[in-house]
mmCIF file of C-alpha atoms and ligand atoms in Angstrom:
data_model
loop_
_atom_site.group_PDB
_atom_site.id
_atom_site.type_symbol
_atom_site.label_atom_id
_atom_site.label_comp_id
_atom_site.label_asym_id
_atom_site.label_seq_id
_atom_site.Cartn_x
_atom_site.Cartn_y
_atom_site.Cartn_z
ATOM 1 C CA MET A 29 0.076 0.113 -0.308
ATOM 2 C CA ASP A 30 1.472 3.568 -0.309
ATOM 3 C CA PRO A 31 2.459 5.461 2.357
ATOM 4 C CA PRO A 32 -0.696 8.198 2.798
ATOM 5 C CA ALA A 33 -0.370 11.513 2.449
ATOM 6 C CA SER A 34 0.218 12.468 5.603
ATOM 7 C CA ILE A 35 3.124 10.963 6.725
ATOM 8 C CA ASP A 36 6.230 14.081 5.772
ATOM 9 C CA ARG A 37 9.734 12.603 6.352
ATOM 10 C CA GLY A 38 8.592 10.029 8.836
ATOM 11 C CA ARG A 39 6.562 12.505 11.254
ATOM 12 C CA ILE A 40 2.706 12.360 11.149
ATOM 13 C CA VAL A 41 1.037 14.815 10.113
ATOM 14 C CA SER A 42 -2.154 13.881 11.062
ATOM 15 C CA THR A 43 -5.484 15.034 9.454
ATOM 16 C CA ALA A 44 -7.498 14.134 12.691
ATOM 17 C CA ARG A 45 -5.520 17.661 14.240
ATOM 18 C CA ASN A 46 -6.354 19.301 11.043
ATOM 19 C CA PRO A 47 -7.261 22.980 12.272
ATOM 20 C CA GLU A 48 -10.756 22.606 9.677
ATOM 21 C CA ARG A 49 -11.639 19.472 11.573
ATOM 22 C CA LEU A 50 -10.762 20.661 15.098
ATOM 23 C CA THR A 51 -14.242 20.387 16.606
ATOM 24 C CA GLN A 52 -17.332 18.106 16.409
ATOM 25 C CA ASP A 53 -20.685 19.786 17.737
ATOM 26 C CA CYS A 54 -22.147 17.168 19.908
ATOM 27 C CA ALA A 55 -25.863 18.013 20.940
ATOM 28 C CA GLY A 56 -24.446 21.566 21.517
ATOM 29 C CA GLN A 57 -20.995 20.976 23.221
ATOM 30 C CA SER A 58 -18.287 21.248 21.493
ATOM 31 C CA LEU A 59 -15.906 18.229 21.286
ATOM 32 C CA ASP A 60 -12.344 20.215 20.484
ATOM 33 C CA LEU A 61 -10.166 17.333 18.642
ATOM 34 C CA SER A 62 -6.957 19.205 18.634
ATOM 35 C CA ARG A 63 -5.292 16.771 21.294
ATOM 36 C CA PRO A 64 -5.800 13.629 22.073
ATOM 37 C CA VAL A 65 -8.826 13.363 24.031
ATOM 38 C CA ILE A 66 -10.032 10.372 26.545
ATOM 39 C CA MET A 67 -13.574 8.705 26.343
ATOM 40 C CA GLY A 68 -14.147 6.714 29.575
ATOM 41 C CA VAL A 69 -15.930 3.192 29.395
ATOM 42 C CA ILE A 70 -19.074 2.696 31.836
ATOM 43 C CA ASN A 71 -20.548 -0.366 31.157
ATOM 44 C CA THR A 72 -24.162 -0.526 32.902
ATOM 45 C CA THR A 73 -23.611 -4.292 31.799
ATOM 46 C CA PRO A 74 -23.882 -7.277 34.665
ATOM 47 C CA ASP A 75 -21.977 -9.045 31.798
ATOM 48 C CA SER A 76 -18.750 -7.094 30.102
ATOM 49 C CA PHE A 77 -15.911 -8.351 29.759
ATOM 50 C CA SER A 78 -13.497 -6.099 31.680
ATOM 51 C CA ASP A 79 -15.572 -4.381 34.525
ATOM 52 C CA GLY A 80 -18.781 -7.215 34.825
ATOM 53 C CA GLY A 81 -21.059 -5.956 36.992
ATOM 54 C CA SER A 82 -18.940 -4.122 39.006
ATOM 55 C CA LEU A 83 -21.723 -0.838 39.054
ATOM 56 C CA TYR A 84 -24.516 -3.812 40.184
ATOM 57 C CA ARG A 85 -26.183 -4.214 43.728
ATOM 58 C CA ASN A 86 -28.904 -7.349 44.265
ATOM 59 C CA SER A 87 -28.602 -7.931 40.031
ATOM 60 C CA ARG A 88 -29.606 -4.355 39.556
ATOM 61 C CA LEU A 89 -27.823 -0.950 38.207
ATOM 62 C CA ASP A 90 -26.429 1.262 40.798
ATOM 63 C CA LEU A 91 -26.968 4.163 39.513
ATOM 64 C CA GLU A 92 -25.554 6.406 42.398
ATOM 65 C CA ARG A 93 -22.008 3.874 41.707
ATOM 66 C CA ALA A 94 -22.258 4.631 38.252
ATOM 67 C CA MET A 95 -22.792 8.271 38.465
ATOM 68 C CA GLU A 96 -19.483 7.707 41.056
ATOM 69 C CA ARG A 97 -17.437 6.244 38.744
ATOM 70 C CA ALA A 98 -19.049 8.966 36.185
ATOM 71 C CA ARG A 99 -17.714 11.643 38.461
ATOM 72 C CA GLU A 100 -14.323 10.195 38.824
ATOM 73 C CA MET A 101 -13.636 9.792 35.444
ATOM 74 C CA ALA A 102 -15.093 13.448 34.481
ATOM 75 C CA ALA A 103 -12.463 14.455 37.230
ATOM 76 C CA ALA A 104 -9.891 12.455 35.958
ATOM 77 C CA GLY A 105 -9.619 13.648 32.517
ATOM 78 C CA ALA A 106 -12.278 12.332 30.478
ATOM 79 C CA GLY A 107 -13.812 14.316 27.719
ATOM 80 C CA ILE A 108 -16.416 11.943 26.475
ATOM 81 C CA LEU A 109 -18.017 9.050 28.511
ATOM 82 C CA ASP A 110 -19.142 5.989 26.779
ATOM 83 C CA ILE A 111 -22.457 4.211 28.028
ATOM 84 C CA GLY A 112 -22.718 0.828 26.762
ATOM 85 C CA GLY A 113 -25.709 -1.132 27.945
ATOM 86 C CA GLU A 114 -25.229 -4.233 25.721
ATOM 87 C CA SER A 115 -21.302 -6.419 25.747
ATOM 88 C CA THR A 116 -19.832 -7.469 22.572
ATOM 89 C CA ARG A 117 -18.003 -9.701 24.333
ATOM 90 C CA PRO A 118 -17.831 -13.667 22.568
ATOM 91 C CA GLY A 119 -20.835 -15.002 24.252
ATOM 92 C CA ALA A 120 -22.444 -12.424 25.942
ATOM 93 C CA HIS A 121 -25.900 -12.621 26.246
ATOM 94 C CA PRO A 122 -28.377 -10.571 23.613
ATOM 95 C CA VAL A 123 -30.399 -7.957 24.984
ATOM 96 C CA SER A 124 -33.981 -6.541 23.826
ATOM 97 C CA PRO A 125 -33.742 -2.809 22.685
ATOM 98 C CA GLY A 126 -35.851 -2.542 25.987
ATOM 99 C CA GLU A 127 -33.510 -3.725 28.693
ATOM 100 C CA GLU A 128 -30.695 -2.230 27.285
ATOM 101 C CA LEU A 129 -32.761 1.682 27.204
ATOM 102 C CA ASP A 130 -33.601 0.372 31.001
ATOM 103 C CA ARG A 131 -29.956 0.368 31.501
ATOM 104 C CA VAL A 132 -29.049 3.017 29.351
ATOM 105 C CA LEU A 133 -30.986 5.931 29.728
ATOM 106 C CA PRO A 134 -31.330 6.558 33.656
ATOM 107 C CA LEU A 135 -27.854 6.969 33.219
ATOM 108 C CA VAL A 136 -27.588 9.344 30.385
ATOM 109 C CA GLU A 137 -30.316 11.457 31.473
ATOM 110 C CA ARG A 138 -28.115 11.465 35.291
ATOM 111 C CA ILE A 139 -24.498 12.742 33.396
ATOM 112 C CA ALA A 140 -26.506 15.208 30.615
ATOM 113 C CA LYS A 141 -27.476 17.371 34.251
ATOM 114 C CA GLU A 142 -24.649 16.730 36.208
ATOM 115 C CA LEU A 143 -21.556 16.695 34.130
ATOM 116 C CA PRO A 144 -19.703 18.750 31.595
ATOM 117 C CA VAL A 145 -18.462 15.431 29.228
ATOM 118 C CA VAL A 146 -20.099 14.853 25.867
ATOM 119 C CA ILE A 147 -22.635 11.656 26.415
ATOM 120 C CA SER A 148 -21.638 8.574 24.469
ATOM 121 C CA VAL A 149 -23.521 5.992 23.808
ATOM 122 C CA ASP A 150 -22.527 2.902 22.730
ATOM 123 C CA SER A 151 -25.084 0.746 20.893
ATOM 124 C CA SER A 152 -26.304 -1.135 17.359
ATOM 125 C CA THR A 153 -30.015 -0.706 18.585
ATOM 126 C CA PRO A 154 -32.264 2.432 16.200
ATOM 127 C CA ALA A 155 -34.401 2.448 19.076
ATOM 128 C CA VAL A 156 -31.373 3.369 22.083
ATOM 129 C CA MET A 157 -29.715 5.497 19.404
ATOM 130 C CA ARG A 158 -33.138 7.977 18.931
ATOM 131 C CA GLU A 159 -34.232 7.805 23.037
ATOM 132 C CA ALA A 160 -30.245 8.107 24.026
ATOM 133 C CA ALA A 161 -30.454 12.009 21.610
ATOM 134 C CA ARG A 162 -33.566 13.045 23.388
ATOM 135 C CA ALA A 163 -32.118 12.266 26.604
ATOM 136 C CA GLY A 164 -28.716 14.400 25.974
ATOM 137 C CA ALA A 165 -26.261 12.297 24.801
ATOM 138 C CA GLY A 166 -23.864 13.824 22.264
ATOM 139 C CA LEU A 167 -22.517 11.127 20.275
ATOM 140 C CA LEU A 168 -23.438 7.519 18.908
ATOM 141 C CA ASN A 169 -20.596 4.878 19.272
ATOM 142 C CA ASP A 170 -21.846 1.556 16.707
ATOM 143 C CA VAL A 171 -19.463 -1.076 16.927
ATOM 144 C CA ARG A 172 -21.640 -2.490 13.863
ATOM 145 C CA ALA A 173 -21.042 1.222 12.077
ATOM 146 C CA LEU A 174 -25.171 1.789 11.502
ATOM 147 C CA THR A 175 -25.279 -1.507 9.696
ATOM 148 C CA ARG A 176 -28.382 -2.504 11.661
ATOM 149 C CA GLU A 177 -32.204 -2.362 10.045
ATOM 150 C CA GLY A 178 -32.736 1.487 10.570
ATOM 151 C CA ALA A 179 -29.903 2.133 12.155
ATOM 152 C CA LEU A 180 -28.407 4.842 9.858
ATOM 153 C CA GLN A 181 -31.888 6.327 9.545
ATOM 154 C CA ALA A 182 -32.161 6.674 13.533
ATOM 155 C CA ALA A 183 -28.668 8.279 13.578
ATOM 156 C CA ALA A 184 -29.365 10.933 10.307
ATOM 157 C CA ALA A 185 -32.560 12.009 12.444
ATOM 158 C CA SER A 186 -30.054 12.618 15.429
ATOM 159 C CA GLY A 187 -27.810 14.898 13.777
ATOM 160 C CA LEU A 188 -25.346 13.537 16.387
ATOM 161 C CA PRO A 189 -21.371 12.795 15.617
ATOM 162 C CA VAL A 190 -20.965 8.553 14.935
ATOM 163 C CA CYS A 191 -18.488 6.503 15.878
ATOM 164 C CA LEU A 192 -18.186 4.018 12.761
ATOM 165 C CA MET A 193 -16.508 1.278 14.117
ATOM 166 C CA HIS A 194 -14.964 -2.548 12.040
ATOM 167 C CA MET A 195 -15.826 -5.549 13.223
ATOM 168 C CA GLN A 196 -15.152 -8.954 11.237
ATOM 169 C CA GLY A 197 -18.349 -10.964 11.589
ATOM 170 C CA GLU A 198 -20.033 -10.931 14.768
ATOM 171 C CA PRO A 199 -19.178 -10.595 18.535
ATOM 172 C CA GLY A 200 -20.654 -14.460 19.754
ATOM 173 C CA THR A 201 -17.804 -15.932 16.926
ATOM 174 C CA MET A 202 -15.858 -13.298 15.282
ATOM 175 C CA GLN A 203 -12.668 -14.846 17.562
ATOM 176 C CA VAL A 204 -12.554 -18.034 15.776
ATOM 177 C CA ALA A 205 -10.501 -17.828 12.745
ATOM 178 C CA PRO A 206 -10.656 -14.468 11.690
ATOM 179 C CA HIS A 207 -9.104 -13.921 8.259
ATOM 180 C CA TYR A 208 -7.309 -11.269 6.043
ATOM 181 C CA ASP A 209 -5.245 -10.722 3.148
ATOM 182 C CA ASP A 210 -4.364 -7.216 4.359
ATOM 183 C CA VAL A 211 -5.943 -5.907 7.299
ATOM 184 C CA VAL A 212 -4.707 -2.438 6.797
ATOM 185 C CA ARG A 213 -6.632 -2.594 3.135
ATOM 186 C CA GLU A 214 -9.643 -4.197 3.643
ATOM 187 C CA VAL A 215 -10.626 -2.596 7.375
ATOM 188 C CA GLY A 216 -9.761 1.266 5.338
ATOM 189 C CA GLU A 217 -12.060 -0.505 2.653
ATOM 190 C CA TYR A 218 -14.578 -1.839 4.571
ATOM 191 C CA LEU A 219 -14.788 2.075 6.674
ATOM 192 C CA ARG A 220 -14.695 3.732 3.530
ATOM 193 C CA SER A 221 -18.308 1.862 2.395
ATOM 194 C CA ARG A 222 -19.938 2.576 5.353
ATOM 195 C CA VAL A 223 -18.813 6.601 5.445
ATOM 196 C CA SER A 224 -19.956 6.486 1.593
ATOM 197 C CA ALA A 225 -23.393 5.062 3.125
ATOM 198 C CA CYS A 226 -23.578 7.333 5.706
ATOM 199 C CA GLU A 227 -23.316 10.394 3.187
ATOM 200 C CA GLN A 228 -25.902 8.704 1.079
ATOM 201 C CA HIS A 229 -28.176 8.920 4.086
ATOM 202 C CA GLY A 230 -27.196 12.653 4.741
ATOM 203 C CA ILE A 231 -24.742 12.069 7.881
ATOM 204 C CA ALA A 232 -21.814 14.499 6.551
ATOM 205 C CA ARG A 233 -18.539 13.578 6.816
ATOM 206 C CA GLU A 234 -17.784 15.810 9.137
ATOM 207 C CA ARG A 235 -19.963 14.275 12.007
ATOM 208 C CA LEU A 236 -17.976 10.664 11.609
ATOM 209 C CA LEU A 237 -14.984 9.158 13.814
ATOM 210 C CA LEU A 238 -14.008 6.111 12.337
ATOM 211 C CA ASP A 239 -12.655 3.435 14.652
ATOM 212 C CA PRO A 240 -10.659 0.421 13.458
ATOM 213 C CA GLY A 241 -11.784 -2.141 16.124
ATOM 214 C CA PHE A 242 -8.949 -3.380 17.677
ATOM 215 C CA GLY A 243 -9.865 -6.890 19.015
ATOM 216 C CA PHE A 244 -12.950 -7.122 16.943
ATOM 217 C CA GLY A 245 -12.484 -10.410 14.419
ATOM 218 C CA LYS A 246 -8.764 -9.530 14.630
ATOM 219 C CA THR A 247 -5.726 -11.796 15.669
ATOM 220 C CA VAL A 248 -3.326 -10.256 17.707
ATOM 221 C CA ILE A 249 -1.130 -9.913 14.650
ATOM 222 C CA HIS A 250 -3.550 -8.174 12.853
ATOM 223 C CA ASN A 251 -4.670 -5.798 15.748
ATOM 224 C CA MET A 252 0.013 -5.342 15.716
ATOM 225 C CA GLN A 253 -0.538 -4.734 11.813
ATOM 226 C CA LEU A 254 -3.594 -2.282 12.237
ATOM 227 C CA LEU A 255 -1.440 -0.217 15.208
ATOM 228 C CA ARG A 256 1.513 -0.141 12.460
ATOM 229 C CA GLY A 257 -0.576 0.758 9.769
ATOM 230 C CA LEU A 258 -3.091 3.834 11.393
ATOM 231 C CA PRO A 259 -1.313 6.656 9.746
ATOM 232 C CA HIS A 260 -3.018 4.844 6.350
ATOM 233 C CA LEU A 261 -6.402 5.226 8.527
ATOM 234 C CA SER A 262 -5.819 8.033 9.720
ATOM 235 C CA ALA A 263 -4.872 9.474 6.120
ATOM 236 C CA MET A 264 -8.540 9.349 5.453
ATOM 237 C CA GLY A 265 -9.451 12.495 7.251
ATOM 238 C CA ILE A 266 -11.797 11.401 9.436
ATOM 239 C CA PRO A 267 -10.763 11.526 13.305
ATOM 240 C CA LEU A 268 -9.765 8.052 14.817
ATOM 241 C CA VAL A 269 -11.316 6.637 17.608
ATOM 242 C CA VAL A 270 -9.052 3.755 19.238
ATOM 243 C CA GLY A 271 -9.890 0.684 22.155
ATOM 244 C CA PHE A 272 -7.382 -1.241 23.870
ATOM 245 C CA SER A 273 -8.091 -1.040 27.357
ATOM 246 C CA ARG A 274 -7.659 -4.405 28.927
ATOM 247 C CA LYS A 275 -8.467 -6.767 25.284
ATOM 248 C CA SER A 276 -7.401 -10.017 25.157
ATOM 249 C CA MET A 277 -4.435 -8.611 22.808
ATOM 250 C CA ILE A 278 -2.418 -7.820 26.248
ATOM 251 C CA GLY A 279 -3.543 -10.969 27.424
ATOM 252 C CA HIS A 280 -2.362 -13.335 24.578
ATOM 253 C CA LEU A 281 1.143 -11.237 23.995
ATOM 254 C CA LEU A 282 1.848 -10.979 27.412
ATOM 255 C CA GLY A 283 -0.214 -13.493 29.575
ATOM 256 C CA ARG A 284 -1.300 -11.149 31.860
ATOM 257 C CA GLU A 285 -5.154 -11.116 33.176
ATOM 258 C CA VAL A 286 -7.691 -8.646 33.323
ATOM 259 C CA GLY A 287 -7.330 -6.881 35.892
ATOM 260 C CA GLU A 288 -3.063 -6.686 35.107
ATOM 261 C CA ARG A 289 -3.237 -5.049 31.931
ATOM 262 C CA MET A 290 -3.095 -1.136 32.614
ATOM 263 C CA PRO A 291 0.582 -0.525 31.808
ATOM 264 C CA ALA A 292 0.379 -2.254 28.176
ATOM 265 C CA SER A 293 -3.248 -0.632 27.486
ATOM 266 C CA LEU A 294 -1.080 3.053 28.231
ATOM 267 C CA ALA A 295 1.726 2.178 26.090
ATOM 268 C CA LEU A 296 -0.588 0.899 23.280
ATOM 269 C CA ALA A 297 -2.993 4.063 24.070
ATOM 270 C CA VAL A 298 0.588 6.134 23.836
ATOM 271 C CA LEU A 299 1.260 4.294 20.461
ATOM 272 C CA ALA A 300 -1.670 4.856 18.534
ATOM 273 C CA VAL A 301 -1.944 8.833 19.339
ATOM 274 C CA GLU A 302 1.717 8.659 17.857
ATOM 275 C CA ARG A 303 -0.030 7.588 15.105
ATOM 276 C CA GLY A 304 -2.709 9.687 14.407
ATOM 277 C CA ALA A 305 -5.567 8.650 16.858
ATOM 278 C CA ALA A 306 -7.577 11.311 18.196
ATOM 279 C CA ILE A 307 -9.896 9.832 21.209
ATOM 280 C CA ILE A 308 -8.965 6.771 23.343
ATOM 281 C CA ARG A 309 -11.279 4.864 24.794
ATOM 282 C CA THR A 310 -10.302 3.529 28.202
ATOM 283 C CA HIS A 311 -11.426 1.648 31.058
ATOM 284 C CA ASP A 312 -8.498 3.570 33.038
ATOM 285 C CA VAL A 313 -9.116 7.578 32.690
ATOM 286 C CA ALA A 314 -6.776 9.329 35.056
ATOM 287 C CA ALA A 315 -3.519 6.960 34.030
ATOM 288 C CA THR A 316 -4.193 7.197 30.186
ATOM 289 C CA ALA A 317 -4.563 10.778 30.720
ATOM 290 C CA ASP A 318 -1.329 11.182 32.395
ATOM 291 C CA ALA A 319 0.512 8.733 29.686
ATOM 292 C CA VAL A 320 -1.049 11.202 26.741
ATOM 293 C CA ALA A 321 -0.198 14.201 28.356
ATOM 294 C CA MET A 322 3.246 12.777 28.552
ATOM 295 C CA TRP A 323 2.966 12.747 24.773
ATOM 296 C CA GLN A 324 1.510 16.056 24.444
ATOM 297 C CA ALA A 325 4.245 18.071 26.752
ATOM 298 C CA LEU A 326 6.898 16.114 23.593
ATOM 299 C CA GLU A 327 4.838 17.456 20.798
ATOM 300 C CA GLU A 328 4.993 21.215 22.330
ATOM 301 C CA LEU A 329 8.119 21.062 22.388
ATOM 302 C CA GLY A 330 8.350 20.921 18.968
ATOM 303 C CA GLY A 331 11.290 20.052 16.232
ATOM 304 C CA THR A 332 14.051 20.829 19.079
HETATM 305 C C1 9MG B 408 -18.307 -1.254 22.497
HETATM 306 N N1 9MG B 408 -16.298 -0.908 21.842
HETATM 307 C C2 9MG B 408 -15.563 -2.077 22.902
HETATM 308 N N2 9MG B 408 -14.411 -2.198 22.706
HETATM 309 C C3 9MG B 408 -14.275 -0.968 21.297
HETATM 310 C C4 9MG B 408 -13.725 -0.082 20.578
HETATM 311 O O1 9MG B 408 -12.297 -0.939 20.473
HETATM 312 N N3 9MG B 408 -14.035 1.166 20.027
HETATM 313 C C5 9MG B 408 -15.224 1.456 20.104
HETATM 314 N N4 9MG B 408 -15.761 2.781 19.345
HETATM 315 N N5 9MG B 408 -16.047 1.019 20.898
HETATM 316 C C6 9MG B 408 -15.967 -0.360 21.509
#
């Protein structure tokens, strides 16, 4: 593959940080992408792989505990909080739209009232997108890139920015035998095709964010190839979201259990920012904000 136009003598000139694309309007809140933004993960599911059920008490989501987590993340430097009500780990139970709404909406409403952050809703379900937008969400994060029936229309009507993620297969089976001839090219082609689908449905390119979907239908090698090839995706000129936090690629490479994966997650976050990522999705906001701040400090020193 030819090197992307945005690589200048080995230095990445990320188009995500191009002055024309510095901000996204997230339901009236301005999201400044001139420097990397931390997206904190709040799972309202009882069965997430990384923090499964930590916000549950007596089999019910504890809203006060979830708000406490949201306040901590906002204070630690998260510009975005990503609220999810459906687990995408292999073997997770499917949820009905009603159940997803019951999990997600009360938290979206509370955060919208109390905290000055952009609320992202991690959902592929059109009804959840619509209701979340009404309740104060500022961003839609869809791991299925608006492929569910009615999702393109719901996202278009919301007026919100949308993160389109690449996934090969479906969560239940995606890690059985992922295959690519050229993972960077194929992920790029898929994302380009979803950008076109969005544009045809009235969702402007300027409203989009792209995510290669680390860990979603990819082997460890595919993930590493994608990280190396991130500048090729950044060259599309649409801000990139990445998520490595606590993922199994770290477990496979280093033999670490979920609770031991933070140091490697931080390293991957910095490597991704260096290669043009604009938004880092993480469970560990304070530590990731510090790691990225070190990158930023070096960046601001300029060409010395
Ligand atoms: C919901 N979710 C889980 N992992 C993710 C990732 O890497 N990116 C995005 N956008 N969403 C994710």
